[in-house]
PDB file of C-alpha atoms in Angstrom:
ATOM      1  CA  MET A   1     136.375  59.186-144.225  1.00 33.00           C
ATOM      2  CA  THR A   2     134.858  58.735-147.666  1.00 35.00           C
ATOM      3  CA  ALA A   3     133.865  55.870-149.896  1.00 41.00           C
ATOM      4  CA  SER A   4     135.015  55.543-153.475  1.00 37.00           C
ATOM      5  CA  THR A   5     132.098  57.217-155.178  1.00 39.00           C
ATOM      6  CA  ARG A   6     133.501  58.853-158.310  1.00 38.00           C
ATOM      7  CA  ILE A   7     132.024  57.541-161.531  1.00 38.00           C
ATOM      8  CA  GLU A   8     134.956  56.524-163.681  1.00 42.00           C
ATOM      9  CA  PRO A   9     134.974  57.473-167.359  1.00 43.00           C
ATOM     10  CA  ALA A  10     134.064  54.770-169.839  1.00 43.00           C
ATOM     11  CA  ASP A  11     137.085  52.704-170.873  1.00 48.00           C
ATOM     12  CA  ARG A  12     135.563  51.938-174.245  1.00 51.00           C
ATOM     13  CA  GLU A  13     132.936  53.409-176.486  1.00 60.00           C
ATOM     14  CA  LEU A  14     129.493  52.077-175.680  1.00 61.00           C
ATOM     15  CA  PRO A  15     126.940  51.068-178.314  1.00 69.00           C
ATOM     16  CA  ALA A  16     124.210  53.617-178.809  1.00 87.00           C
ATOM     17  CA  ARG A  17     121.384  54.044-176.359  1.00 93.00           C
ATOM     18  CA  ARG A  18     118.114  52.915-177.899  1.00 94.00           C
ATOM     19  CA  PRO A  19     114.537  52.295-176.754  1.00 95.00           C
ATOM     20  CA  PHE A  20     113.010  48.836-176.622  1.00 96.00           C
ATOM     21  CA  THR A  21     110.580  47.587-179.233  1.00 95.00           C
ATOM     22  CA  SER A  22     107.909  44.933-179.458  1.00 95.00           C
ATOM     23  CA  GLN A  23     110.571  42.501-180.697  1.00 94.00           C
ATOM     24  CA  SER A  24     112.175  42.274-177.243  1.00 95.00           C
ATOM     25  CA  ARG A  25     111.522  39.721-174.500  1.00 93.00           C
ATOM     26  CA  MET A  26     110.985  42.571-172.047  1.00 94.00           C
ATOM     27  CA  TRP A  27     108.052  43.825-174.134  1.00 96.00           C
ATOM     28  CA  ASP A  28     106.097  40.683-173.258  1.00 94.00           C
ATOM     29  CA  GLU A  29     107.287  40.177-169.690  1.00 92.00           C
ATOM     30  CA  VAL A  30     107.982  43.390-167.780  1.00 94.00           C
ATOM     31  CA  GLY A  31     104.527  44.935-168.027  1.00 95.00           C
ATOM     32  CA  LEU A  32     102.648  41.982-166.565  1.00 95.00           C
ATOM     33  CA  VAL A  33     100.650  42.603-163.391  1.00 93.00           C
ATOM     34  CA  THR A  34     102.760  39.874-161.751  1.00 91.00           C
ATOM     35  CA  PHE A  35     105.725  42.302-161.804  1.00 90.00           C
ATOM     36  CA  PRO A  36     105.378  43.128-158.065  1.00 87.00           C
ATOM     37  CA  PHE A  37     105.659  39.439-157.147  1.00 87.00           C
ATOM     38  CA  THR A  38     109.370  39.460-158.023  1.00 86.00           C
ATOM     39  CA  SER A  39     110.201  43.159-157.747  1.00 90.00           C
ATOM     40  CA  GLY A  40     109.933  42.877-153.957  1.00 91.00           C
ATOM     41  CA  SER A  41     112.995  40.642-153.763  1.00 94.00           C
ATOM     42  CA  ALA A  42     114.828  42.935-156.189  1.00 95.00           C
ATOM     43  CA  PHE A  43     114.189  45.973-153.993  1.00 94.00           C
ATOM     44  CA  LEU A  44     115.157  44.000-150.888  1.00 96.00           C
ATOM     45  CA  LEU A  45     118.488  43.110-152.497  1.00 97.00           C
ATOM     46  CA  GLN A  46     118.968  46.775-153.362  1.00 96.00           C
ATOM     47  CA  THR A  47     118.422  47.841-149.756  1.00 95.00           C
ATOM     48  CA  MET A  48     121.114  45.381-148.645  1.00 97.00           C
ATOM     49  CA  GLU A  49     123.717  47.282-150.678  1.00 96.00           C
ATOM     50  CA  PRO A  50     125.305  49.753-148.207  1.00 94.00           C
ATOM     51  CA  THR A  51     125.331  52.847-150.427  1.00 94.00           C
ATOM     52  CA  ILE A  52     121.812  52.291-151.735  1.00 94.00           C
ATOM     53  CA  ALA A  53     120.620  51.638-148.181  1.00 92.00           C
ATOM     54  CA  ALA A  54     122.194  54.855-146.904  1.00 92.00           C
ATOM     55  CA  VAL A  55     120.669  56.958-149.693  1.00 91.00           C
ATOM     56  CA  VAL A  56     117.253  55.294-149.417  1.00 90.00           C
ATOM     57  CA  ASP A  57     117.328  55.737-145.638  1.00 86.00           C
ATOM     58  CA  GLU A  58     117.673  59.495-145.959  1.00 85.00           C
ATOM     59  CA  HIS A  59     115.773  60.293-149.128  1.00 81.00           C
ATOM     60  CA  SER A  60     113.151  57.635-149.912  1.00 80.00           C
ATOM     61  CA  THR A  61     109.491  57.877-148.953  1.00 75.00           C
ATOM     62  CA  PHE A  62     108.941  54.113-148.820  1.00 75.00           C
ATOM     63  CA  ARG A  63     108.202  54.270-145.061  1.00 74.00           C
ATOM     64  CA  THR A  64     105.820  57.236-145.095  1.00 76.00           C
ATOM     65  CA  ASP A  65     104.194  56.762-148.502  1.00 78.00           C
ATOM     66  CA  PRO A  66     104.718  53.120-149.528  1.00 78.00           C
ATOM     67  CA  MET A  67     101.792  52.996-151.936  1.00 78.00           C
ATOM     68  CA  GLY A  68     102.753  56.218-153.659  1.00 80.00           C
ATOM     69  CA  ARG A  69     106.353  55.139-153.964  1.00 83.00           C
ATOM     70  CA  ALA A  70     105.356  51.743-155.346  1.00 85.00           C
ATOM     71  CA  PHE A  71     103.062  53.285-157.959  1.00 87.00           C
ATOM     72  CA  ARG A  72     105.744  55.776-159.013  1.00 90.00           C
ATOM     73  CA  SER A  73     108.395  53.068-159.235  1.00 92.00           C
ATOM     74  CA  ILE A  74     106.203  50.738-161.305  1.00 93.00           C
ATOM     75  CA  ALA A  75     105.223  53.572-163.650  1.00 94.00           C
ATOM     76  CA  SER A  76     108.874  54.485-164.118  1.00 96.00           C
ATOM     77  CA  VAL A  77     109.854  50.902-164.945  1.00 96.00           C
ATOM     78  CA  MET A  78     107.023  50.723-167.466  1.00 97.00           C
ATOM     79  CA  MET A  79     108.466  53.861-169.077  1.00 97.00           C
ATOM     80  CA  TRP A  80     111.881  52.210-169.445  1.00 97.00           C
ATOM     81  CA  ILE A  81     110.447  49.504-171.693  1.00 97.00           C
ATOM     82  CA  TYR A  82     107.279  50.829-173.320  1.00 97.00           C
ATOM     83  CA  ALA A  83     107.714  54.581-173.780  1.00 96.00           C
ATOM     84  CA  GLY A  84     109.795  54.625-176.973  1.00 94.00           C
ATOM     85  CA  ASP A  85     112.129  57.618-177.158  1.00 92.00           C
ATOM     86  CA  GLU A  86     110.642  58.908-173.912  1.00 96.00           C
ATOM     87  CA  ALA A  87     112.247  55.900-172.207  1.00 96.00           C
ATOM     88  CA  LEU A  88     115.646  57.527-172.689  1.00 96.00           C
ATOM     89  CA  ALA A  89     114.290  60.803-171.336  1.00 96.00           C
ATOM     90  CA  GLU A  90     113.023  58.917-168.272  1.00 97.00           C
ATOM     91  CA  ALA A  91     116.477  57.414-167.723  1.00 96.00           C
ATOM     92  CA  ASP A  92     118.000  60.884-167.972  1.00 96.00           C
ATOM     93  CA  ARG A  93     115.406  62.256-165.541  1.00 95.00           C
ATOM     94  CA  LEU A  94     116.274  59.595-162.981  1.00 95.00           C
ATOM     95  CA  ARG A  95     120.013  60.179-163.324  1.00 94.00           C
ATOM     96  CA  LYS A  96     119.495  63.914-162.897  1.00 94.00           C
ATOM     97  CA  MET A  97     117.269  63.332-159.863  1.00 92.00           C
ATOM     98  CA  HIS A  98     119.887  61.078-158.264  1.00 93.00           C
ATOM     99  CA  THR A  99     122.767  63.545-158.673  1.00 91.00           C
ATOM    100  CA  THR A 100     121.780  65.228-155.401  1.00 88.00           C
ATOM    101  CA  LEU A 101     120.854  62.084-153.455  1.00 87.00           C
ATOM    102  CA  ASN A 102     124.018  61.815-151.382  1.00 86.00           C
ATOM    103  CA  THR A 103     124.576  61.250-147.688  1.00 86.00           C
ATOM    104  CA  VAL A 104     127.134  60.521-144.968  1.00 82.00           C
ATOM    105  CA  ASP A 105     126.419  57.579-142.689  1.00 80.00           C
ATOM    106  CA  ALA A 106     127.033  57.257-138.938  1.00 78.00           C
ATOM    107  CA  GLN A 107     130.556  55.956-139.573  1.00 80.00           C
ATOM    108  CA  GLY A 108     131.428  59.018-141.622  1.00 82.00           C
ATOM    109  CA  VAL A 109     131.357  57.205-144.949  1.00 85.00           C
ATOM    110  CA  ARG A 110     130.063  59.342-147.804  1.00 89.00           C
ATOM    111  CA  HIS A 111     127.618  57.619-150.129  1.00 88.00           C
ATOM    112  CA  THR A 112     126.709  58.901-153.592  1.00 90.00           C
ATOM    113  CA  ALA A 113     123.667  57.600-155.433  1.00 89.00           C
ATOM    114  CA  LEU A 114     125.408  57.678-158.806  1.00 92.00           C
ATOM    115  CA  SER A 115     128.433  55.668-157.675  1.00 93.00           C
ATOM    116  CA  SER A 116     129.043  53.234-160.499  1.00 93.00           C
ATOM    117  CA  GLY A 117     128.579  50.023-158.472  1.00 94.00           C
ATOM    118  CA  PRO A 118     125.348  50.902-156.645  1.00 94.00           C
ATOM    119  CA  TRP A 119     123.870  52.551-159.746  1.00 95.00           C
ATOM    120  CA  ALA A 120     124.476  49.326-161.683  1.00 96.00           C
ATOM    121  CA  TRP A 121     123.268  47.083-158.853  1.00 97.00           C
ATOM    122  CA  VAL A 122     119.703  48.374-159.186  1.00 96.00           C
ATOM    123  CA  LEU A 123     119.532  46.957-162.707  1.00 96.00           C
ATOM    124  CA  HIS A 124     121.482  43.817-161.837  1.00 97.00           C
ATOM    125  CA  THR A 125     118.744  42.907-159.369  1.00 96.00           C
ATOM    126  CA  ALA A 126     116.313  43.014-162.305  1.00 94.00           C
ATOM    127  CA  VAL A 127     118.315  40.240-163.976  1.00 96.00           C
ATOM    128  CA  TYR A 128     117.936  38.090-160.893  1.00 95.00           C
ATOM    129  CA  ALA A 129     114.226  38.901-160.503  1.00 93.00           C
ATOM    130  CA  TYR A 130     113.439  37.703-164.013  1.00 91.00           C
ATOM    131  CA  THR A 131     115.799  34.754-164.479  1.00 91.00           C
ATOM    132  CA  GLU A 132     115.737  33.269-160.979  1.00 89.00           C
ATOM    133  CA  GLY A 133     113.131  35.041-158.840  1.00 88.00           C
ATOM    134  CA  ALA A 134     110.394  34.495-161.415  1.00 89.00           C
ATOM    135  CA  LYS A 135     110.867  30.709-161.538  1.00 90.00           C
ATOM    136  CA  PRO A 136     107.871  29.908-159.308  1.00 91.00           C
ATOM    137  CA  PHE A 137     105.549  31.836-161.631  1.00 91.00           C
ATOM    138  CA  SER A 138     106.882  30.573-164.968  1.00 88.00           C
ATOM    139  CA  ARG A 139     104.898  28.057-166.975  1.00 84.00           C
ATOM    140  CA  THR A 140     108.047  26.758-168.682  1.00 86.00           C
ATOM    141  CA  PRO A 141     111.619  26.900-167.337  1.00 87.00           C
ATOM    142  CA  LEU A 142     113.971  29.359-169.020  1.00 90.00           C
ATOM    143  CA  SER A 143     116.751  27.777-171.026  1.00 93.00           C
ATOM    144  CA  GLU A 144     120.297  29.074-170.791  1.00 93.00           C
ATOM    145  CA  ALA A 145     119.762  30.709-174.191  1.00 95.00           C
ATOM    146  CA  ASP A 146     116.617  32.432-172.845  1.00 94.00           C
ATOM    147  CA  LYS A 147     118.555  33.776-169.879  1.00 95.00           C
ATOM    148  CA  GLU A 148     121.378  35.010-172.093  1.00 96.00           C
ATOM    149  CA  GLU A 149     118.892  36.748-174.404  1.00 95.00           C
ATOM    150  CA  TYR A 150     117.183  38.463-171.503  1.00 95.00           C
ATOM    151  CA  TYR A 151     120.511  39.428-169.940  1.00 96.00           C
ATOM    152  CA  GLN A 152     121.653  41.106-173.128  1.00 96.00           C
ATOM    153  CA  GLU A 153     118.462  43.165-173.107  1.00 96.00           C
ATOM    154  CA  VAL A 154     119.256  44.272-169.558  1.00 96.00           C
ATOM    155  CA  VAL A 155     122.745  45.173-170.794  1.00 96.00           C
ATOM    156  CA  GLN A 156     121.047  47.482-173.283  1.00 96.00           C
ATOM    157  CA  LEU A 157     118.950  48.899-170.452  1.00 96.00           C
ATOM    158  CA  MET A 158     122.160  49.557-168.509  1.00 96.00           C
ATOM    159  CA  ARG A 159     123.544  51.427-171.504  1.00 96.00           C
ATOM    160  CA  ASN A 160     120.355  53.497-171.594  1.00 96.00           C
ATOM    161  CA  PHE A 161     121.030  54.378-167.952  1.00 96.00           C
ATOM    162  CA  SER A 162     124.700  55.166-168.621  1.00 95.00           C
ATOM    163  CA  VAL A 163     125.991  52.395-166.359  1.00 95.00           C
ATOM    164  CA  ALA A 164     129.797  52.259-166.386  1.00 94.00           C
ATOM    165  CA  PRO A 165     131.120  49.504-168.697  1.00 94.00           C
ATOM    166  CA  LYS A 166     133.254  48.025-165.885  1.00 94.00           C
ATOM    167  CA  GLU A 167     130.025  47.161-164.044  1.00 96.00           C
ATOM    168  CA  ILE A 168     128.581  45.112-166.921  1.00 96.00           C
ATOM    169  CA  PRO A 169     129.714  41.476-167.257  1.00 96.00           C
ATOM    170  CA  PRO A 170     129.691  40.493-170.955  1.00 95.00           C
ATOM    171  CA  THR A 171     127.609  37.325-170.602  1.00 96.00           C
ATOM    172  CA  TYR A 172     124.979  35.824-168.345  1.00 96.00           C
ATOM    173  CA  SER A 173     127.417  33.165-167.156  1.00 96.00           C
ATOM    174  CA  GLU A 174     129.869  35.846-166.060  1.00 97.00           C
ATOM    175  CA  TRP A 175     127.008  37.797-164.525  1.00 97.00           C
ATOM    176  CA  LEU A 176     126.233  34.793-162.282  1.00 96.00           C
ATOM    177  CA  ASP A 177     129.758  34.936-160.861  1.00 96.00           C
ATOM    178  CA  TYR A 178     129.390  38.690-160.338  1.00 96.00           C
ATOM    179  CA  PHE A 179     126.001  38.258-158.672  1.00 97.00           C
ATOM    180  CA  HIS A 180     127.081  35.514-156.278  1.00 96.00           C
ATOM    181  CA  ASP A 181     130.180  37.489-155.275  1.00 96.00           C
ATOM    182  CA  LYS A 182     127.936  40.449-154.539  1.00 96.00           C
ATOM    183  CA  LEU A 183     125.619  38.287-152.420  1.00 96.00           C
ATOM    184  CA  GLU A 184     128.425  36.676-150.448  1.00 96.00           C
ATOM    185  CA  ASN A 185     130.822  39.552-149.982  1.00 96.00           C
ATOM    186  CA  HIS A 186     129.096  42.912-150.409  1.00 95.00           C
ATOM    187  CA  LEU A 187     125.477  42.784-149.268  1.00 97.00           C
ATOM    188  CA  THR A 188     124.675  43.277-145.585  1.00 96.00           C
ATOM    189  CA  ALA A 189     121.664  43.127-143.294  1.00 96.00           C
ATOM    190  CA  THR A 190     120.950  46.854-143.204  1.00 95.00           C
ATOM    191  CA  PRO A 191     118.273  48.522-141.050  1.00 93.00           C
ATOM    192  CA  VAL A 192     116.682  49.772-144.274  1.00 93.00           C
ATOM    193  CA  ALA A 193     116.213  46.185-145.488  1.00 95.00           C
ATOM    194  CA  TYR A 194     114.393  45.319-142.256  1.00 94.00           C
ATOM    195  CA  ASP A 195     112.267  48.459-142.562  1.00 92.00           C
ATOM    196  CA  PHE A 196     111.315  47.484-146.094  1.00 92.00           C
ATOM    197  CA  LEU A 197     110.254  44.031-144.913  1.00 93.00           C
ATOM    198  CA  LYS A 198     108.222  45.628-142.124  1.00 88.00           C
ATOM    199  CA  VAL A 199     106.481  47.962-144.564  1.00 86.00           C
ATOM    200  CA  SER A 200     105.796  45.026-146.898  1.00 85.00           C
ATOM    201  CA  ARG A 201     103.934  43.159-144.177  1.00 84.00           C
ATOM    202  CA  ARG A 202     101.558  46.016-143.444  1.00 80.00           C
ATOM    203  CA  ILE A 203     100.767  48.566-146.132  1.00 77.00           C
ATOM    204  CA  ALA A 204     100.179  51.979-144.604  1.00 75.00           C
ATOM    205  CA  PRO A 205      97.039  53.801-145.819  1.00 75.00           C
ATOM    206  CA  PRO A 206      97.551  56.688-148.258  1.00 72.00           C
ATOM    207  CA  SER A 207      97.740  60.115-146.647  1.00 72.00           C
ATOM    208  CA  PHE A 208      94.501  61.286-148.256  1.00 77.00           C
ATOM    209  CA  LEU A 209      92.429  58.450-146.745  1.00 77.00           C
ATOM    210  CA  PRO A 210      90.117  59.700-143.942  1.00 84.00           C
ATOM    211  CA  ARG A 211      91.146  58.268-140.576  1.00 82.00           C
ATOM    212  CA  PRO A 212      87.765  56.518-139.956  1.00 85.00           C
ATOM    213  CA  LEU A 213      88.400  54.403-143.063  1.00 82.00           C
ATOM    214  CA  ALA A 214      91.753  53.106-141.801  1.00 80.00           C
ATOM    215  CA  PRO A 215      90.250  49.840-140.425  1.00 85.00           C
ATOM    216  CA  VAL A 216      88.625  49.189-143.790  1.00 87.00           C
ATOM    217  CA  TRP A 217      91.964  49.786-145.481  1.00 79.00           C
ATOM    218  CA  ARG A 218      93.739  47.351-143.160  1.00 82.00           C
ATOM    219  CA  ALA A 219      91.105  44.668-143.705  1.00 86.00           C
ATOM    220  CA  ALA A 220      91.317  45.063-147.475  1.00 83.00           C
ATOM    221  CA  THR A 221      95.101  45.206-147.772  1.00 81.00           C
ATOM    222  CA  THR A 222      96.224  42.702-145.113  1.00 84.00           C
ATOM    223  CA  PRO A 223      95.808  39.616-147.360  1.00 86.00           C
ATOM    224  CA  VAL A 224      97.602  41.404-150.214  1.00 84.00           C
ATOM    225  CA  SER A 225     100.477  42.588-148.036  1.00 86.00           C
ATOM    226  CA  ARG A 226     100.928  39.156-146.480  1.00 90.00           C
ATOM    227  CA  LEU A 227     101.078  37.573-149.910  1.00 90.00           C
ATOM    228  CA  GLN A 228     103.502  40.220-151.149  1.00 89.00           C
ATOM    229  CA  TYR A 229     105.749  39.671-148.125  1.00 92.00           C
ATOM    230  CA  PHE A 230     105.612  35.908-148.633  1.00 95.00           C
ATOM    231  CA  PHE A 231     106.579  36.226-152.299  1.00 94.00           C
ATOM    232  CA  THR A 232     109.346  38.701-151.449  1.00 95.00           C
ATOM    233  CA  VAL A 233     110.960  36.406-148.891  1.00 96.00           C
ATOM    234  CA  GLY A 234     110.393  33.300-150.983  1.00 95.00           C
ATOM    235  CA  THR A 235     112.013  34.703-154.125  1.00 95.00           C
ATOM    236  CA  THR A 236     114.983  36.211-152.276  1.00 96.00           C
ATOM    237  CA  PRO A 237     118.244  34.215-152.625  1.00 96.00           C
ATOM    238  CA  GLU A 238     118.945  31.903-149.707  1.00 96.00           C
ATOM    239  CA  VAL A 239     122.243  33.652-148.924  1.00 96.00           C
ATOM    240  CA  ALA A 240     120.418  36.973-148.519  1.00 97.00           C
ATOM    241  CA  ARG A 241     117.680  35.371-146.406  1.00 97.00           C
ATOM    242  CA  GLU A 242     120.311  33.931-144.079  1.00 97.00           C
ATOM    243  CA  LYS A 243     122.043  37.289-143.708  1.00 97.00           C
ATOM    244  CA  LEU A 244     118.704  38.831-142.755  1.00 97.00           C
ATOM    245  CA  GLY A 245     117.784  35.972-140.429  1.00 97.00           C
ATOM    246  CA  LEU A 246     114.607  35.191-142.371  1.00 96.00           C
ATOM    247  CA  SER A 247     113.131  31.750-141.874  1.00 95.00           C
ATOM    248  CA  TRP A 248     111.972  29.722-144.855  1.00 97.00           C
ATOM    249  CA  SER A 249     110.772  26.159-144.385  1.00 97.00           C
ATOM    250  CA  ALA A 250     110.184  23.273-146.754  1.00 96.00           C
ATOM    251  CA  THR A 251     106.460  23.897-146.271  1.00 97.00           C
ATOM    252  CA  ASP A 252     106.925  27.537-147.277  1.00 96.00           C
ATOM    253  CA  GLU A 253     108.750  26.435-150.413  1.00 96.00           C
ATOM    254  CA  THR A 254     105.972  24.023-151.323  1.00 97.00           C
ATOM    255  CA  THR A 255     103.353  26.715-150.749  1.00 97.00           C
ATOM    256  CA  LEU A 256     105.297  29.130-152.944  1.00 96.00           C
ATOM    257  CA  ARG A 257     105.469  26.592-155.749  1.00 95.00           C
ATOM    258  CA  VAL A 258     101.734  25.873-155.519  1.00 96.00           C
ATOM    259  CA  LEU A 259     100.793  29.559-155.517  1.00 95.00           C
ATOM    260  CA  GLY A 260     103.281  30.237-158.294  1.00 94.00           C
ATOM    261  CA  TRP A 261     101.792  27.424-160.360  1.00 94.00           C
ATOM    262  CA  LEU A 262      98.335  28.953-159.952  1.00 94.00           C
ATOM    263  CA  VAL A 263      99.548  32.442-160.857  1.00 93.00           C
ATOM    264  CA  GLY A 264     101.477  31.169-163.848  1.00 91.00           C
ATOM    265  CA  ARG A 265      98.405  29.461-165.263  1.00 92.00           C
ATOM    266  CA  THR A 266      95.762  32.007-164.294  1.00 94.00           C
ATOM    267  CA  VAL A 267      97.302  35.305-165.388  1.00 93.00           C
ATOM    268  CA  PRO A 268      97.756  34.279-169.069  1.00 93.00           C
ATOM    269  CA  LEU A 269      93.994  33.666-169.218  1.00 95.00           C
ATOM    270  CA  LEU A 270      93.177  37.267-168.298  1.00 96.00           C
ATOM    271  CA  PRO A 271      92.253  39.783-171.009  1.00 96.00           C
ATOM    272  CA  GLU A 272      95.293  41.765-172.090  1.00 96.00           C
ATOM    273  CA  ARG A 273      93.872  44.946-170.532  1.00 96.00           C
ATOM    274  CA  LEU A 274      93.905  43.230-167.135  1.00 96.00           C
ATOM    275  CA  ARG A 275      97.074  41.228-167.714  1.00 96.00           C
ATOM    276  CA  TYR A 276      99.294  44.279-168.207  1.00 97.00           C
ATOM    277  CA  PHE A 277      99.806  47.565-166.390  1.00 96.00           C
ATOM    278  CA  PRO A 278      98.173  50.524-168.210  1.00 96.00           C
ATOM    279  CA  ILE A 279     101.313  51.965-169.842  1.00 97.00           C
ATOM    280  CA  ALA A 280     102.338  48.526-171.081  1.00 97.00           C
ATOM    281  CA  TYR A 281      98.857  47.719-172.369  1.00 97.00           C
ATOM    282  CA  GLU A 282      98.499  50.995-174.261  1.00 97.00           C
ATOM    283  CA  ALA A 283     101.977  50.643-175.773  1.00 97.00           C
ATOM    284  CA  ARG A 284     101.196  47.134-176.954  1.00 97.00           C
ATOM    285  CA  ARG A 285      97.854  48.251-178.418  1.00 96.00           C
ATOM    286  CA  LEU A 286      99.458  51.221-180.164  1.00 96.00           C
ATOM    287  CA  ASP A 287     102.147  48.969-181.626  1.00 96.00           C
ATOM    288  CA  ARG A 288      99.487  46.697-183.120  1.00 96.00           C
ATOM    289  CA  ASP A 289      97.616  49.716-184.511  1.00 96.00           C
ATOM    290  CA  ARG A 290     100.789  50.966-186.171  1.00 94.00           C
ATOM    291  CA  THR A 291     101.411  47.524-187.656  1.00 94.00           C
ATOM    292  CA  ARG A 292      97.900  47.431-189.106  1.00 93.00           C
ATOM    293  CA  LEU A 293      98.308  50.944-190.497  1.00 93.00           C
ATOM    294  CA  ARG A 294     101.625  49.981-192.094  1.00 93.00           C
ATOM    295  CA  LYS A 295      99.946  46.977-193.723  1.00 93.00           C
ATOM    296  CA  MET A 296      97.163  49.140-195.129  1.00 93.00           C
ATOM    297  CA  ILE A 297      99.654  51.669-196.453  1.00 95.00           C
ATOM    298  CA  ASP A 298     101.700  48.940-198.117  1.00 94.00           C
ATOM    299  CA  LEU A 299      98.546  47.427-199.710  1.00 94.00           C
ATOM    300  CA  ARG A 300      97.135  50.718-200.976  1.00 92.00           C
ATOM    301  CA  PRO A 301      96.403  50.935-204.726  1.00 91.00           C
ATOM    302  CA  ILE A 302      98.877  53.048-206.630  1.00 89.00           C
TER     303      ILE A 302
END
């Protein structure tokens, strides 16, 4: 028994792949150190997709090396937005890496990492994480025009990753219908999703850490992991929480809003070097340097 995993050819010519620039919304938003606060719910939604769950179950290191996997994932996402032409090379590297990440589950269903639906779903969860999951941390609510603008940038990101056109709704409004159908009718409470939640609650020490230092590691990371778990559950759609049997009270919601309010007003006060992940910060600094150089060149005496 096999699943439908063949990537169908494009039914229309796609616009060109192109890297992001400092003129995009993503340039200001994706590289913030608050990225993990909403990426947890995005990854949880990914692990509820049966094919992604099956592939992650067999090939991912998130159980044995959660910190390493998190650092690699964040660095890769930063490359997508801030690495210029190398962003396209990073997308190609990931597609090549995923060509061999296939598996057959206990029911005999074959799952392929590059199946068009699952491959697209990874990026669709990014739309949710920014437009809906990030609400508690936003200083000002996003307008419908803001959401549409951001969605169209994700559409470009999907093109960079060679997502099949049939998996890309044209507008944000149509994406909402797609997303809610996915939540209601396609996502399931997979064992991998529960494992991810378990790992989120207690971050395992890195393999290189000497065993005697493990208690120190637990003491230092327990508050962080609890907060990360809380944000993950709190920013996950209610339908998904119910499927997973996760409790979320009115008190939890109030606490999330209070913490989100604090984050949303504290992080913008940080120096840019601390406000952004290193790749994002250096890209932003380099962009300003190039702008200053261009100005000097244009003003040179001739």
